[in-house]
C-alpha positions as YAML, in Angstrom:
chain: A
units: angstrom
residues:
- id: 1
  name: GLN
  ca: [-21.10, -11.00, -1.98]
- id: 2
  name: PHE
  ca: [-23.59, -13.16, -3.85]
- id: 3
  name: HIS
  ca: [-27.21, -13.01, -4.99]
- id: 4
  name: SER
  ca: [-30.01, -15.38, -5.88]
- id: 5
  name: ALA
  ca: [-32.36, -14.86, -8.79]
- id: 6
  name: ALA
  ca: [-35.64, -13.01, -8.53]
- id: 7
  name: MET
  ca: [-38.48, -15.24, -9.74]
- id: 8
  name: ARG
  ca: [-42.10, -14.76, -10.78]
- id: 9
  name: TYR
  ca: [-44.60, -17.54, -11.42]
- id: 10
  name: GLN
  ca: [-48.13, -17.50, -12.82]
- id: 11
  name: LEU
  ca: [-50.58, -20.35, -12.21]
- id: 12
  name: GLU
  ca: [-53.77, -20.67, -14.24]
- id: 13
  name: VAL
  ca: [-55.86, -23.08, -12.19]
- id: 14
  name: GLU
  ca: [-59.02, -24.86, -13.31]
- id: 15
  name: LEU
  ca: [-60.84, -25.88, -10.14]
- id: 16
  name: ALA
  ca: [-63.08, -28.87, -9.71]
- id: 17
  name: PRO
  ca: [-66.42, -27.02, -9.72]
- id: 18
  name: SER
  ca: [-67.71, -26.42, -6.21]
- id: 19
  name: SER
  ca: [-70.92, -24.82, -4.96]
- id: 20
  name: PRO
  ca: [-70.50, -23.11, -1.57]
- id: 21
  name: ASP
  ca: [-73.64, -22.49, 0.46]
- id: 22
  name: VAL
  ca: [-74.95, -19.00, -0.36]
- id: 23
  name: SER
  ca: [-78.47, -19.50, 0.99]
- id: 24
  name: ALA
  ca: [-77.94, -16.36, 3.09]
- id: 25
  name: LEU
  ca: [-78.62, -14.37, -0.08]
- id: 26
  name: THR
  ca: [-82.25, -15.50, -0.02]
- id: 27
  name: ALA
  ca: [-82.77, -13.20, 2.96]
- id: 28
  name: MET
  ca: [-82.38, -10.27, 0.59]
- id: 29
  name: PRO
  ca: [-85.60, -8.78, -0.84]
- id: 30
  name: GLY
  ca: [-86.53, -10.19, -4.25]
- id: 31
  name: ILE
  ca: [-84.18, -13.22, -4.14]
- id: 32
  name: ALA
  ca: [-85.86, -16.61, -3.97]
- id: 33
  name: ASP
  ca: [-82.79, -18.75, -4.68]
- id: 34
  name: ALA
  ca: [-79.05, -18.34, -5.28]
- id: 35
  name: GLN
  ca: [-76.31, -20.66, -6.48]
- id: 36
  name: LEU
  ca: [-72.57, -19.98, -6.60]
- id: 37
  name: THR
  ca: [-70.07, -22.05, -8.61]
- id: 38
  name: LEU
  ca: [-66.31, -21.60, -8.23]
- id: 39
  name: SER
  ca: [-64.36, -22.80, -11.25]
- id: 40
  name: ARG
  ca: [-60.97, -21.09, -11.73]
- id: 41
  name: LEU
  ca: [-58.20, -18.98, -10.23]
- id: 42
  name: THR
  ca: [-55.24, -17.03, -11.53]
- id: 43
  name: LEU
  ca: [-52.51, -17.00, -8.91]
- id: 44
  name: TYR
  ca: [-49.17, -15.20, -9.09]
- id: 45
  name: GLY
  ca: [-46.12, -15.69, -6.92]
- id: 46
  name: GLU
  ca: [-43.07, -13.49, -6.66]
- id: 47
  name: VAL
  ca: [-39.80, -13.74, -4.76]
- id: 48
  name: ALA
  ca: [-37.40, -10.81, -4.79]
- id: 49
  name: ARG
  ca: [-33.67, -11.34, -5.17]
- id: 50
  name: GLY
  ca: [-31.98, -12.75, -2.11]
- id: 51
  name: SER
  ca: [-28.51, -11.63, -1.10]
- id: 52
  name: GLY
  ca: [-25.64, -12.76, 1.03]
- id: 53
  name: VAL
  ca: [-22.03, -12.28, 1.98]
- id: 54
  name: ILE
  ca: [-19.23, -14.65, 3.01]
- id: 55
  name: ALA
  ca: [-18.62, -13.40, 6.54]
- id: 56
  name: SER
  ca: [-15.54, -15.48, 7.34]
- id: 57
  name: VAL
  ca: [-13.45, -18.44, 6.22]
- id: 58
  name: ASP
  ca: [-11.42, -20.47, 8.72]
- id: 59
  name: ALA
  ca: [-8.95, -22.46, 6.63]
- id: 60
  name: LEU
  ca: [-7.55, -24.41, 9.59]
- id: 61
  name: ALA
  ca: [-10.96, -25.44, 10.93]
- id: 62
  name: ARG
  ca: [-12.28, -25.83, 7.37]
- id: 63
  name: SER
  ca: [-15.30, -23.72, 8.25]
- id: 64
  name: VAL
  ca: [-17.21, -21.07, 6.32]
- id: 65
  name: THR
  ca: [-19.69, -18.58, 7.81]
- id: 66
  name: VAL
  ca: [-22.24, -17.01, 5.47]
- id: 67
  name: GLN
  ca: [-24.77, -14.25, 6.20]
- id: 68
  name: ALA
  ca: [-27.77, -14.76, 3.90]
- id: 69
  name: THR
  ca: [-30.97, -12.73, 3.51]
- id: 70
  name: PRO
  ca: [-33.84, -14.33, 1.54]
- id: 71
  name: GLY
  ca: [-35.83, -12.19, -0.86]
- id: 72
  name: VAL
  ca: [-39.23, -10.84, 0.14]
- id: 73
  name: GLY
  ca: [-42.16, -12.90, -1.17]
- id: 74
  name: ALA
  ca: [-45.53, -11.78, -2.49]
- id: 75
  name: LEU
  ca: [-48.75, -13.41, -3.74]
- id: 76
  name: TYR
  ca: [-51.38, -12.00, -6.07]
- id: 77
  name: LEU
  ca: [-54.81, -13.28, -7.08]
- id: 78
  name: GLY
  ca: [-56.56, -11.62, -10.01]
- id: 79
  name: ARG
  ca: [-55.12, -10.53, -13.33]
- id: 80
  name: ILE
  ca: [-51.79, -8.79, -14.11]
- id: 81
  name: ASP
  ca: [-50.90, -7.75, -17.64]
- id: 82
  name: GLU
  ca: [-48.59, -10.41, -19.08]
- id: 83
  name: ALA
  ca: [-46.00, -7.98, -20.47]
- id: 84
  name: LEU
  ca: [-45.84, -6.17, -17.13]
- id: 85
  name: PHE
  ca: [-45.55, -9.37, -15.12]
- id: 86
  name: ASN
  ca: [-42.74, -10.64, -17.38]
- id: 87
  name: ASP
  ca: [-40.79, -7.39, -17.02]
- id: 88
  name: GLY
  ca: [-38.36, -8.31, -14.25]
- id: 89
  name: GLY
  ca: [-37.04, -4.77, -14.08]
- id: 90
  name: ARG
  ca: [-40.39, -3.30, -13.01]
- id: 91
  name: ALA
  ca: [-41.86, -3.74, -9.56]
- id: 92
  name: ILE
  ca: [-45.53, -4.75, -9.34]
- id: 93
  name: ASP
  ca: [-47.80, -2.15, -7.75]
- id: 94
  name: PRO
  ca: [-51.07, -3.86, -6.70]
- id: 95
  name: ALA
  ca: [-52.88, -0.52, -6.58]
- id: 96
  name: THR
  ca: [-52.42, 0.04, -10.32]
- id: 97
  name: ASP
  ca: [-51.30, -3.27, -11.82]
- id: 98
  name: LEU
  ca: [-53.66, -5.84, -10.24]
- id: 99
  name: ASP
  ca: [-57.07, -6.18, -11.86]
- id: 100
  name: TYR
  ca: [-60.11, -8.34, -11.13]
- id: 101
  name: ALA
  ca: [-60.31, -11.80, -12.72]
- id: 102
  name: PRO
  ca: [-63.26, -14.23, -12.87]
- id: 103
  name: ILE
  ca: [-63.32, -17.03, -10.31]
- id: 104
  name: GLY
  ca: [-66.88, -18.33, -10.76]
- id: 105
  name: GLU
  ca: [-70.53, -17.55, -11.45]
- id: 106
  name: LEU
  ca: [-73.51, -16.52, -9.34]
- id: 107
  name: THR
  ca: [-77.03, -17.38, -10.48]
- id: 108
  name: ILE
  ca: [-79.92, -15.60, -8.75]
- id: 109
  name: THR
  ca: [-83.59, -16.54, -9.13]
- id: 110
  name: ASP
  ca: [-86.13, -13.87, -8.21]
- id: 111
  name: ALA
  ca: [-89.67, -14.32, -6.90]
- id: 112
  name: THR
  ca: [-91.06, -14.55, -10.43]
- id: 113
  name: GLY
  ca: [-88.70, -17.36, -11.37]
- id: 114
  name: GLN
  ca: [-86.49, -15.22, -13.58]
- id: 115
  name: ARG
  ca: [-82.83, -16.22, -13.42]
- id: 116
  name: THR
  ca: [-79.85, -13.85, -13.68]
- id: 117
  name: THR
  ca: [-76.29, -15.11, -14.03]
- id: 118
  name: THR
  ca: [-73.29, -12.91, -13.37]
- id: 119
  name: ALA
  ca: [-69.58, -13.57, -13.11]
- id: 120
  name: ILE
  ca: [-67.92, -13.27, -9.73]
- id: 121
  name: GLU
  ca: [-64.53, -11.57, -10.05]
- id: 122
  name: ALA
  ca: [-61.91, -11.17, -7.36]
- id: 123
  name: ARG
  ca: [-58.52, -9.70, -6.67]
- id: 124
  name: GLY
  ca: [-56.20, -9.59, -3.67]
- id: 125
  name: HIS
  ca: [-52.56, -9.57, -2.69]
- id: 126
  name: ALA
  ca: [-50.26, -10.38, 0.20]
- id: 127
  name: GLN
  ca: [-46.84, -8.78, 0.63]
- id: 128
  name: GLY
  ca: [-44.24, -10.38, 2.86]
- id: 129
  name: GLN
  ca: [-42.17, -8.33, 5.27]
- id: 130
  name: ALA
  ca: [-38.50, -7.56, 4.72]
- id: 131
  name: ASN
  ca: [-36.68, -10.72, 5.68]
- id: 132
  name: GLN
  ca: [-34.02, -10.89, 8.37]
- id: 133
  name: SER
  ca: [-30.60, -12.31, 7.61]
- id: 134
  name: SER
  ca: [-29.51, -15.72, 8.84]
- id: 135
  name: LEU
  ca: [-26.00, -16.70, 9.90]
- id: 136
  name: LEU
  ca: [-25.14, -20.07, 8.37]
- id: 137
  name: VAL
  ca: [-22.04, -21.99, 9.48]
- id: 138
  name: PHE
  ca: [-20.70, -24.67, 7.12]
- id: 139
  name: ASN
  ca: [-18.35, -27.25, 8.61]
- id: 140
  name: GLY
  ca: [-18.51, -29.89, 5.87]
- id: 141
  name: PRO
  ca: [-18.28, -32.40, 4.49]
- id: 142
  name: PHE
  ca: [-18.50, -30.39, 1.29]
- id: 143
  name: PRO
  ca: [-20.42, -29.68, -0.82]
- id: 144
  name: GLN
  ca: [-22.91, -28.70, 1.89]
- id: 145
  name: THR
  ca: [-26.25, -26.91, 1.49]
- id: 146
  name: GLN
  ca: [-28.18, -24.98, 4.11]
- id: 147
  name: THR
  ca: [-31.36, -22.90, 3.90]
- id: 148
  name: ALA
  ca: [-31.77, -19.35, 5.18]
- id: 149
  name: ARG
  ca: [-35.36, -18.84, 6.33]
- id: 150
  name: ALA
  ca: [-37.11, -15.63, 7.30]
- id: 151
  name: ASN
  ca: [-39.37, -17.41, 9.78]
- id: 152
  name: ALA
  ca: [-41.50, -20.50, 10.02]
- id: 153
  name: GLY
  ca: [-44.76, -20.63, 8.10]
- id: 154
  name: VAL
  ca: [-44.09, -17.81, 5.64]
- id: 155
  name: ALA
  ca: [-45.99, -19.52, 2.81]
- id: 156
  name: SER
  ca: [-49.06, -20.30, 4.95]
- id: 157
  name: SER
  ca: [-49.09, -16.78, 6.40]
- id: 158
  name: LEU
  ca: [-48.99, -15.22, 2.94]
- id: 159
  name: SER
  ca: [-51.77, -17.56, 1.76]
- id: 160
  name: ALA
  ca: [-54.01, -16.55, 4.64]
- id: 161
  name: GLU
  ca: [-53.27, -12.87, 4.12]
- id: 162
  name: LEU
  ca: [-54.06, -13.18, 0.42]
- id: 163
  name: VAL
  ca: [-57.46, -14.75, 1.04]
- id: 164
  name: ASN
  ca: [-58.35, -12.19, 3.72]
- id: 165
  name: SER
  ca: [-57.50, -9.34, 1.34]
- id: 166
  name: LEU
  ca: [-59.90, -10.45, -1.41]
- id: 167
  name: GLU
  ca: [-62.09, -7.82, -3.01]
- id: 168
  name: LEU
  ca: [-65.15, -8.96, -5.00]
- id: 169
  name: ARG
  ca: [-67.33, -7.59, -7.76]
- id: 170
  name: THR
  ca: [-70.06, -8.88, -10.06]
- id: 171
  name: ASN
  ca: [-69.79, -8.55, -13.84]
- id: 172
  name: PRO
  ca: [-72.23, -7.46, -15.10]
- id: 173
  name: SER
  ca: [-73.22, -5.48, -12.05]
- id: 174
  name: LEU
  ca: [-76.35, -6.31, -10.07]
- id: 175
  name: GLY
  ca: [-76.95, -2.62, -9.55]
- id: 176
  name: ALA
  ca: [-78.12, -1.46, -6.17]
- id: 177
  name: ALA
  ca: [-77.94, -5.02, -4.78]
- id: 178
  name: ASP
  ca: [-74.18, -5.28, -5.40]
- id: 179
  name: PRO
  ca: [-72.90, -4.02, -2.03]
- id: 180
  name: GLN
  ca: [-75.12, -6.38, -0.01]
- id: 181
  name: VAL
  ca: [-74.38, -9.33, -2.33]
- id: 182
  name: GLN
  ca: [-70.64, -8.73, -2.03]
- id: 183
  name: ASP
  ca: [-70.80, -8.38, 1.76]
- id: 184
  name: THR
  ca: [-72.70, -11.67, 1.99]
- id: 185
  name: LEU
  ca: [-70.45, -13.55, -0.44]
- id: 186
  name: ALA
  ca: [-67.12, -12.33, 0.93]
- id: 187
  name: PRO
  ca: [-66.90, -14.59, 4.02]
- id: 188
  name: VAL
  ca: [-68.26, -17.55, 2.07]
- id: 189
  name: LEU
  ca: [-65.64, -17.15, -0.65]
- id: 190
  name: ARG
  ca: [-62.82, -16.67, 1.83]
- id: 191
  name: ASP
  ca: [-63.78, -19.84, 3.70]
- id: 192
  name: SER
  ca: [-64.02, -21.78, 0.43]
- id: 193
  name: LEU
  ca: [-60.83, -20.47, -1.15]
- id: 194
  name: ALA
  ca: [-58.56, -20.58, 1.90]
- id: 195
  name: PRO
  ca: [-57.75, -24.33, 1.65]
- id: 196
  name: VAL
  ca: [-57.48, -24.13, -2.15]
- id: 197
  name: VAL
  ca: [-55.01, -21.25, -2.12]
- id: 198
  name: GLY
  ca: [-53.07, -22.79, 0.76]
- id: 199
  name: THR
  ca: [-52.69, -26.05, -1.14]
- id: 200
  name: LEU
  ca: [-51.66, -24.33, -4.39]
- id: 201
  name: VAL
  ca: [-48.98, -22.30, -2.64]
- id: 202
  name: ALA
  ca: [-47.63, -25.16, -0.51]
- id: 203
  name: GLN
  ca: [-47.75, -27.93, -3.14]
- id: 204
  name: ALA
  ca: [-47.28, -26.11, -6.47]
- id: 205
  name: LEU
  ca: [-45.96, -22.56, -6.30]
- id: 206
  name: ASP
  ca: [-43.40, -22.84, -3.50]
- id: 207
  name: PRO
  ca: [-41.92, -26.17, -4.74]
- id: 208
  name: ALA
  ca: [-41.61, -24.69, -8.24]
- id: 209
  name: LEU
  ca: [-39.61, -21.78, -6.85]
- id: 210
  name: GLN
  ca: [-37.47, -24.11, -4.75]
- id: 211
  name: MET
  ca: [-36.23, -25.85, -7.89]
- id: 212
  name: PHE
  ca: [-34.20, -22.68, -8.39]
- id: 213
  name: GLY
  ca: [-32.89, -22.56, -4.84]
- id: 214
  name: ILE
  ca: [-35.35, -19.99, -3.52]
- id: 215
  name: GLY
  ca: [-38.79, -20.00, -1.96]
- id: 216
  name: LEU
  ca: [-41.27, -17.75, -0.22]
- id: 217
  name: GLY
  ca: [-39.10, -16.38, 2.57]
- id: 218
  name: GLU
  ca: [-36.14, -18.70, 2.04]
- id: 219
  name: MET
  ca: [-32.96, -19.16, 0.03]
- id: 220
  name: ASP
  ca: [-30.62, -22.15, -0.37]
- id: 221
  name: VAL
  ca: [-26.89, -21.59, -0.01]
- id: 222
  name: THR
  ca: [-24.32, -24.20, -1.07]
- id: 223
  name: VAL
  ca: [-20.62, -24.20, -0.23]
- id: 224
  name: ASP
  ca: [-18.85, -26.46, -2.72]
- id: 225
  name: GLY
  ca: [-15.57, -26.60, -0.83]
- id: 226
  name: LEU
  ca: [-12.61, -24.74, 0.64]
- id: 227
  name: TYR
  ca: [-9.59, -23.94, -1.49]
- id: 228
  name: SER
  ca: [-6.20, -22.41, -0.79]
- id: 229
  name: ALA
  ca: [-5.05, -19.45, -2.86]
- id: 230
  name: CYS
  ca: [-1.33, -19.11, -3.44]
- id: 231
  name: ALA
  ca: [1.03, -17.23, -5.74]
- id: 232
  name: LEU
  ca: [3.68, -19.25, -7.60]
- id: 233
  name: SER
  ca: [6.85, -17.54, -8.80]
- id: 234
  name: GLY
  ca: [10.44, -18.31, -9.69]
- id: 235
  name: PHE
  ca: [13.33, -17.63, -12.06]
- id: 236
  name: VAL
  ca: [14.73, -19.07, -15.24]
- id: 237
  name: TYR
  ca: [18.48, -18.49, -15.01]
- id: 238
  name: HIS
  ca: [21.85, -19.61, -16.39]
- id: 239
  name: ASP
  ca: [23.22, -22.08, -13.83]
- id: 240
  name: ALA
  ca: [26.91, -21.29, -14.38]
- id: 241
  name: ASP
  ca: [28.24, -23.62, -11.65]
- id: 242
  name: HIS
  ca: [25.78, -26.42, -12.46]
- id: 243
  name: ASP
  ca: [24.76, -26.92, -8.81]
- id: 244
  name: GLY
  ca: [21.00, -26.73, -9.44]
- id: 245
  name: ARG
  ca: [20.66, -23.56, -7.35]
- id: 246
  name: ARG
  ca: [20.49, -19.89, -8.31]
- id: 247
  name: ALA
  ca: [23.60, -18.24, -6.96]
- id: 248
  name: VAL
  ca: [24.46, -14.55, -6.83]
- id: 249
  name: GLY
  ca: [25.30, -13.35, -10.30]
- id: 250
  name: GLU
  ca: [23.40, -16.12, -12.10]
- id: 251
  name: GLY
  ca: [20.97, -14.10, -14.20]
- id: 252
  name: ALA
  ca: [18.64, -14.53, -17.13]
- id: 253
  name: THR
  ca: [19.62, -16.72, -20.06]
- id: 254
  name: GLY
  ca: [19.01, -14.07, -22.67]
- id: 255
  name: HIS
  ca: [16.54, -16.30, -24.48]
- id: 256
  name: VAL
  ca: [12.72, -16.22, -24.73]
- id: 257
  name: HIS
  ca: [11.14, -18.60, -22.24]
- id: 258
  name: TYR
  ca: [7.63, -19.47, -20.99]
- id: 259
  name: ALA
  ca: [6.79, -21.08, -17.64]
- id: 260
  name: LYS
  ca: [4.02, -23.66, -17.67]
- id: 261
  name: LEU
  ca: [2.01, -24.87, -14.70]
- id: 262
  name: ARG
  ca: [1.07, -28.54, -14.80]
- id: 263
  name: ARG
  ca: [-0.39, -31.06, -12.43]
- id: 264
  name: THR
  ca: [2.16, -33.30, -10.75]
- id: 265
  name: GLY
  ca: [2.78, -36.42, -12.82]
- id: 266
  name: ASP
  ca: [1.04, -34.98, -15.87]
- id: 267
  name: ALA
  ca: [3.94, -33.96, -18.08]
- id: 268
  name: SER
  ca: [2.10, -34.56, -21.35]
- id: 269
  name: GLY
  ca: [-1.27, -32.99, -20.51]
- id: 270
  name: PRO
  ca: [-2.25, -29.40, -21.28]
- id: 271
  name: ALA
  ca: [-0.76, -26.67, -19.12]
- id: 272
  name: LEU
  ca: [-3.06, -25.18, -16.49]
- id: 273
  name: GLN
  ca: [-1.47, -21.76, -16.95]
- id: 274
  name: VAL
  ca: [1.29, -20.27, -19.09]
- id: 275
  name: VAL
  ca: [3.20, -17.05, -18.35]
- id: 276
  name: ALA
  ca: [6.07, -15.33, -20.12]
- id: 277
  name: VAL
  ca: [9.46, -15.16, -18.41]
- id: 278
  name: ASN
  ca: [10.91, -11.69, -17.95]
- id: 279
  name: ALA
  ca: [13.82, -11.49, -20.39]
- id: 280
  name: ALA
  ca: [15.70, -8.97, -18.23]
- id: 281
  name: ASP
  ca: [15.97, -10.92, -14.96]
- id: 282
  name: GLY
  ca: [14.40, -14.33, -15.75]
- id: 283
  name: ALA
  ca: [11.57, -13.86, -13.25]
- id: 284
  name: TYR
  ca: [8.10, -15.29, -13.76]
- id: 285
  name: ARG
  ca: [4.96, -15.25, -11.66]
- id: 286
  name: PHE
  ca: [1.64, -16.99, -11.99]
- id: 287
  name: PRO
  ca: [-1.46, -15.08, -10.88]
- id: 288
  name: SER
  ca: [-3.13, -16.29, -7.67]
- id: 289
  name: TRP
  ca: [-3.71, -19.98, -8.20]
- id: 290
  name: ILE
  ca: [-6.60, -21.79, -6.55]
- id: 291
  name: ALA
  ca: [-5.54, -25.21, -5.37]
- id: 292
  name: ALA
  ca: [-7.76, -27.80, -3.74]
- id: 293
  name: PRO
  ca: [-6.27, -29.71, -0.81]
- id: 294
  name: ASP
  ca: [-6.02, -32.89, -2.89]
- id: 295
  name: LEU
  ca: [-4.39, -31.17, -5.87]
- id: 296
  name: ASN
  ca: [-0.59, -30.94, -6.14]
- id: 297
  name: THR
  ca: [0.86, -28.44, -8.59]
...
């Protein structure tokens, strides 16, 4: 079995100031003019630990089959306490851990010309579904890398879900006008933020995660090569008849010996392994030794 890392990323984004059309607010009683400016976002990305298992190894065909399951991805927009977000052992609960964060300002001018400016704050989250496992077959040449994907378009789907989940509030509150202001602003903000969030996820957050071999709904798996495992054993004995073979009755020498494993043709280099020879019968055995096809021992 094997696992990938779980990763969390936080992006503090300063936006090029934009002013979406909020003229619909002027239909509200007492509002002569309204201007909205979007200036910043705090975006979080999270990918749970992926997992996998080596399903089979065909030594003759030099083929490896791996079953891999990418970790579930999630996106958050708003504010999460830094200590909590950096605690990899604690799961994030949007209901209790995700707070509103400022994304811009709304300035309202009433019929008398008096202007009121309030911060627009937002929060939202998108949680990916449990990912299905993928069966990856590696036939070389090695090393070979393949990617297990939950399904196509995971990042874009999560981005869209995040924007559609946005909740808004004004700070300070506009009092009784708040509900109608929020209802009017919500579709405007979602239309304005959708391409911004989509771009951030696709061109910043997901590529940053992929540097570590994971992504939103995907996980890279690399097979470095196929190796043969074998056990090497033998005897150190007193060759009484000097024929170079261990005959019946030719036992241990009675001395202390060590068997050393070296690469062929490398008599002076360091030993790869060293084991003690059994003084009673002269037997020695190296633990399972991993040998590449191009390595003679």
